[in-house]
Amino acid sequence: MSIQRYHVGPRLSEIVVHNNTVYLAGQVAEATLADGAKAQTEEILGMIDRLLGEVGSDKTKILTAQIWLADIADYDAMNEAWSAWVPQGHTPARATVESRLATPEYKVEIKIVAAL
């Protein structure tokens, strides 16, 4: 029963793989902090694609998604980006909640669990 960790830092690993399951740390925007929730979501989803691809998975294998919004008023903007990205017929179980995020610039944070 091996555990593989990728991009290991002092507080978290970006990716953990165990028993053919991929766990991603919560992803937040880096380049679009000054932009709105839709742009931040698009950036985050691109990051998720890259991270899943790094370990041999992809968005069609996502099992669950947890989404935190700093302001629930951004729900429609986030969903616009999400709906354009998630493949039809491969929608994961998902929860979206409003929460104070680590810094005021973050409008969206997304955490993914996927199969390999």
Coordinates of N, CA and C in Angstrom, one line a residue:
M1 N 0.8 -1.2 0.0 CA 0.0 0.0 0.0 C 0.9 1.2 0.0
S2 N 1.2 1.7 -1.2 CA 2.1 2.9 -1.3 C 1.3 4.2 -1.4
I3 N 2.0 5.2 -0.9 CA 1.5 6.6 -1.0 C 2.5 7.4 -1.7
Q4 N 2.1 8.0 -2.8 CA 3.0 8.9 -3.6 C 2.6 10.3 -3.4
R5 N 3.6 11.2 -3.2 CA 3.3 12.6 -3.0 C 4.1 13.4 -4.0
Y6 N 3.4 14.4 -4.6 CA 4.1 15.2 -5.6 C 4.0 16.7 -5.2
H7 N 5.0 17.4 -5.5 CA 5.1 18.8 -5.2 C 4.9 19.0 -3.7
V8 N 5.8 18.3 -2.9 CA 5.7 18.3 -1.5 C 6.3 19.6 -0.9
G9 N 5.5 20.3 -0.1 CA 6.0 21.5 0.6 C 5.9 21.4 2.1
P10 N 6.2 22.4 2.8 CA 6.3 22.4 4.2 C 4.9 22.2 4.9
R11 N 3.8 22.5 4.2 CA 2.5 22.4 4.8 C 1.6 21.4 4.1
L12 N 1.9 21.2 2.8 CA 1.0 20.3 2.0 C 1.7 19.8 0.8
S13 N 1.1 18.7 0.2 CA 1.5 18.2 -1.1 C 0.4 18.6 -2.1
E14 N 0.8 19.0 -3.3 CA -0.2 19.4 -4.3 C -1.0 18.2 -4.7
I15 N -0.3 17.0 -4.8 CA -1.0 15.8 -5.2 C -0.6 14.6 -4.3
V16 N -1.6 13.8 -3.9 CA -1.3 12.6 -3.2 C -2.0 11.5 -4.0
V17 N -1.3 10.4 -4.3 CA -1.9 9.2 -4.9 C -1.8 8.0 -4.0
H18 N -3.0 7.4 -3.8 CA -3.1 6.2 -2.9 C -4.2 5.3 -3.5
N19 N -3.9 4.0 -3.6 CA -4.9 3.0 -4.1 C -5.7 3.5 -5.3
N20 N -4.9 3.9 -6.3 CA -5.5 4.4 -7.6 C -6.5 5.5 -7.5
T21 N -6.3 6.3 -6.4 CA -7.1 7.5 -6.2 C -6.1 8.7 -6.1
V22 N -6.5 9.8 -6.8 CA -5.7 11.0 -6.8 C -6.4 12.1 -5.9
Y23 N -5.7 12.6 -5.0 CA -6.2 13.7 -4.1 C -5.4 15.0 -4.5
L24 N -6.1 16.0 -4.9 CA -5.5 17.3 -5.1 C -5.7 18.2 -3.9
A25 N -4.7 19.0 -3.6 CA -4.9 20.0 -2.6 C -5.8 21.1 -3.2
G26 N -6.4 21.9 -2.3 CA -7.2 23.0 -2.8 C -6.4 23.9 -3.7
Q27 N -7.0 24.2 -4.9 CA -6.3 25.0 -5.8 C -6.9 26.4 -5.9
V28 N -6.1 27.4 -5.9 CA -6.5 28.8 -6.0 C -5.8 29.5 -7.1
A29 N -6.3 30.6 -7.6 CA -5.7 31.3 -8.7 C -4.4 31.9 -8.3
E30 N -3.5 32.1 -9.3 CA -2.2 32.8 -9.1 C -2.1 34.0 -10.0
A31 N -2.4 33.8 -11.3 CA -2.2 34.9 -12.3 C -3.4 35.8 -12.4
T32 N -4.6 35.3 -12.0 CA -5.9 36.1 -12.2 C -6.4 36.7 -10.9
L33 N -5.6 36.9 -9.9 CA -6.1 37.4 -8.6 C -6.9 38.7 -8.7
A34 N -6.5 39.5 -9.6 CA -7.2 40.8 -9.8 C -8.5 40.7 -10.6
D35 N -8.7 39.5 -11.1 CA -9.9 39.3 -12.0 C -11.1 38.7 -11.2
G36 N -12.2 38.5 -11.8 CA -13.4 38.0 -11.2 C -13.4 36.5 -11.0
A37 N -14.5 36.0 -10.4 CA -14.6 34.6 -10.1 C -14.5 33.7 -11.3
K38 N -15.1 34.1 -12.5 CA -15.0 33.3 -13.7 C -13.6 33.1 -14.1
A39 N -12.8 34.2 -14.2 CA -11.4 34.1 -14.6 C -10.6 33.2 -13.7
Q40 N -10.8 33.4 -12.4 CA -10.1 32.6 -11.4 C -10.5 31.1 -11.5
T41 N -11.8 30.8 -11.8 CA -12.2 29.5 -11.9 C -11.5 28.8 -13.2
E42 N -11.5 29.6 -14.3 CA -10.9 29.1 -15.5 C -9.4 28.8 -15.3
E43 N -8.7 29.6 -14.6 CA -7.3 29.4 -14.3 C -7.2 28.1 -13.4
I44 N -8.0 28.0 -12.4 CA -7.9 26.9 -11.5 C -8.2 25.6 -12.2
L45 N -9.2 25.6 -13.1 CA -9.5 24.4 -13.8 C -8.3 24.0 -14.7
G46 N -7.6 24.9 -15.3 CA -6.4 24.6 -16.1 C -5.4 24.0 -15.2
M47 N -5.2 24.5 -14.0 CA -4.3 23.9 -13.0 C -4.6 22.5 -12.7
I48 N -5.9 22.2 -12.5 CA -6.4 20.9 -12.2 C -6.1 19.9 -13.4
D49 N -6.4 20.4 -14.6 CA -6.0 19.6 -15.8 C -4.6 19.2 -15.8
R50 N -3.7 20.1 -15.5 CA -2.3 19.9 -15.5 C -1.9 18.9 -14.4
L51 N -2.4 19.1 -13.2 CA -2.0 18.3 -12.1 C -2.5 16.8 -12.3
L52 N -3.7 16.7 -12.8 CA -4.3 15.3 -13.0 C -3.5 14.7 -14.1
G53 N -3.1 15.4 -15.2 CA -2.4 14.8 -16.3 C -1.0 14.4 -15.8
E54 N -0.4 15.0 -14.9 CA 0.9 14.7 -14.4 C 1.0 13.3 -13.8
V55 N -0.1 12.8 -13.2 CA -0.2 11.5 -12.6 C -1.0 10.5 -13.5
G56 N -1.4 10.8 -14.7 CA -2.0 9.9 -15.6 C -3.6 9.9 -15.4
S57 N -4.1 10.9 -14.9 CA -5.6 11.0 -14.8 C -6.1 12.2 -15.6
D58 N -7.4 12.4 -15.6 CA -7.9 13.5 -16.3 C -9.3 13.9 -15.7
K59 N -9.9 14.9 -16.3 CA -11.2 15.4 -15.7 C -12.4 14.5 -15.9
T60 N -12.2 13.5 -16.8 CA -13.3 12.5 -16.9 C -13.3 11.5 -15.8
K61 N -12.3 11.5 -15.0 CA -12.2 10.6 -13.9 C -12.4 11.2 -12.5
I62 N -12.8 12.5 -12.5 CA -13.1 13.2 -11.2 C -14.3 12.5 -10.5
L63 N -14.0 12.2 -9.3 CA -15.1 11.6 -8.4 C -15.9 12.6 -7.7
T64 N -15.1 13.5 -7.0 CA -15.8 14.6 -6.2 C -15.1 15.9 -6.4
A65 N -15.8 17.0 -6.2 CA -15.3 18.3 -6.3 C -15.9 19.1 -5.1
Q66 N -15.0 19.8 -4.4 CA -15.5 20.7 -3.4 C -15.1 22.1 -3.8
I67 N -16.0 23.0 -3.8 CA -15.7 24.4 -4.3 C -16.1 25.3 -3.2
W68 N -15.2 26.2 -2.9 CA -15.4 27.3 -1.9 C -15.4 28.6 -2.6
L69 N -16.5 29.4 -2.4 CA -16.5 30.8 -2.9 C -16.5 31.8 -1.8
A70 N -15.7 32.8 -2.0 CA -15.6 33.8 -0.9 C -16.9 34.6 -0.8
D71 N -17.7 34.6 -2.0 CA -19.0 35.3 -2.0 C -19.9 34.4 -2.8
I72 N -21.0 33.9 -2.2 CA -21.9 33.0 -3.0 C -22.5 33.7 -4.2
A73 N -22.5 35.1 -4.2 CA -23.0 35.8 -5.3 C -22.2 35.5 -6.6
D74 N -21.0 34.9 -6.5 CA -20.2 34.5 -7.6 C -20.5 33.1 -8.1
Y75 N -21.6 32.5 -7.6 CA -21.9 31.1 -8.0 C -22.2 31.0 -9.5
D76 N -22.9 31.9 -10.1 CA -23.2 31.8 -11.5 C -22.0 32.0 -12.3
A77 N -21.1 32.9 -12.0 CA -19.9 33.2 -12.7 C -19.0 32.0 -12.7
M78 N -18.8 31.4 -11.5 CA -18.0 30.2 -11.3 C -18.6 29.0 -12.1
N79 N -19.9 28.9 -12.1 CA -20.6 27.8 -12.8 C -20.5 27.9 -14.3
E80 N -20.4 29.2 -14.8 CA -20.2 29.4 -16.2 C -18.9 28.8 -16.7
A81 N -17.8 29.0 -15.9 CA -16.6 28.4 -16.3 C -16.6 26.9 -16.1
W82 N -17.2 26.5 -15.0 CA -17.2 25.0 -14.6 C -18.0 24.3 -15.7
S83 N -19.2 24.8 -16.1 CA -20.0 24.1 -17.1 C -19.3 24.0 -18.5
A84 N -18.5 25.0 -18.8 CA -17.8 24.9 -20.1 C -16.7 23.9 -20.1
W85 N -16.2 23.6 -18.9 CA -15.0 22.7 -18.7 C -15.4 21.3 -18.4
V86 N -16.3 21.0 -17.6 CA -16.6 19.6 -17.2 C -17.3 18.9 -18.4
P87 N -16.8 17.7 -18.7 CA -17.3 16.9 -19.8 C -18.7 16.4 -19.5
Q88 N -19.6 16.5 -20.4 CA -21.0 16.0 -20.3 C -20.9 14.5 -20.0
G89 N -21.7 14.0 -19.1 CA -21.7 12.6 -18.8 C -20.6 12.2 -17.8
H90 N -19.7 13.1 -17.4 CA -18.7 12.9 -16.5 C -18.7 13.8 -15.3
T91 N -19.9 14.4 -15.0 CA -19.9 15.3 -13.9 C -19.8 14.6 -12.6
P92 N -18.9 15.1 -11.7 CA -18.6 14.5 -10.4 C -19.7 14.8 -9.4
A93 N -19.7 14.1 -8.2 CA -20.4 14.6 -7.1 C -19.7 15.9 -6.7
R94 N -20.5 16.9 -6.3 CA -20.0 18.2 -6.1 C -20.7 19.0 -4.9
A95 N -19.9 19.7 -4.2 CA -20.5 20.6 -3.2 C -19.9 22.0 -3.4
T96 N -20.7 23.0 -3.2 CA -20.2 24.4 -3.3 C -20.8 25.2 -2.2
V97 N -19.9 25.9 -1.4 CA -20.2 26.6 -0.3 C -19.6 28.0 -0.3
E98 N -20.1 28.9 0.5 CA -19.5 30.2 0.8 C -18.6 30.1 2.0
S99 N -17.4 30.6 1.9 CA -16.4 30.5 3.0 C -15.4 31.6 2.9
R100 N -14.9 32.1 4.0 CA -13.8 33.0 3.9 C -12.6 32.3 3.5
L101 N -11.9 32.7 2.5 CA -10.7 32.1 2.0 C -9.4 32.7 2.6
A102 N -8.3 32.1 2.3 CA -7.0 32.5 2.9 C -6.7 33.9 2.8
T103 N -6.9 34.5 1.6 CA -6.7 35.9 1.4 C -7.9 36.6 0.7
P104 N -8.1 37.8 0.9 CA -9.2 38.5 0.2 C -9.2 38.4 -1.3
E105 N -8.0 38.3 -1.9 CA -7.9 38.2 -3.4 C -8.5 36.9 -3.9
Y106 N -8.5 35.9 -3.1 CA -9.0 34.6 -3.6 C -10.6 34.7 -3.6
K107 N -11.1 34.4 -4.8 CA -12.6 34.3 -4.9 C -13.1 32.9 -5.0
V108 N -12.2 32.0 -5.4 CA -12.6 30.6 -5.6 C -11.5 29.7 -5.1
E109 N -11.8 28.5 -4.5 CA -10.9 27.5 -4.2 C -11.6 26.2 -4.6
I110 N -10.8 25.3 -5.3 CA -11.4 24.0 -5.7 C -10.5 22.8 -5.3
K111 N -11.1 21.8 -4.7 CA -10.4 20.6 -4.3 C -11.0 19.4 -5.0
I112 N -10.2 18.5 -5.6 CA -10.6 17.5 -6.4 C -10.1 16.1 -5.9
V113 N -11.0 15.1 -6.0 CA -10.6 13.7 -5.8 C -10.9 13.0 -7.1
A114 N -10.0 12.2 -7.7 CA -10.2 11.6 -9.0 C -9.6 10.2 -8.9
A115 N -10.1 9.3 -9.8 CA -9.5 8.0 -10.0 C -8.4 8.1 -11.0
L116 N -7.5 7.1 -10.9 CA -6.4 7.0 -11.9 C -6.9 6.4 -13.2

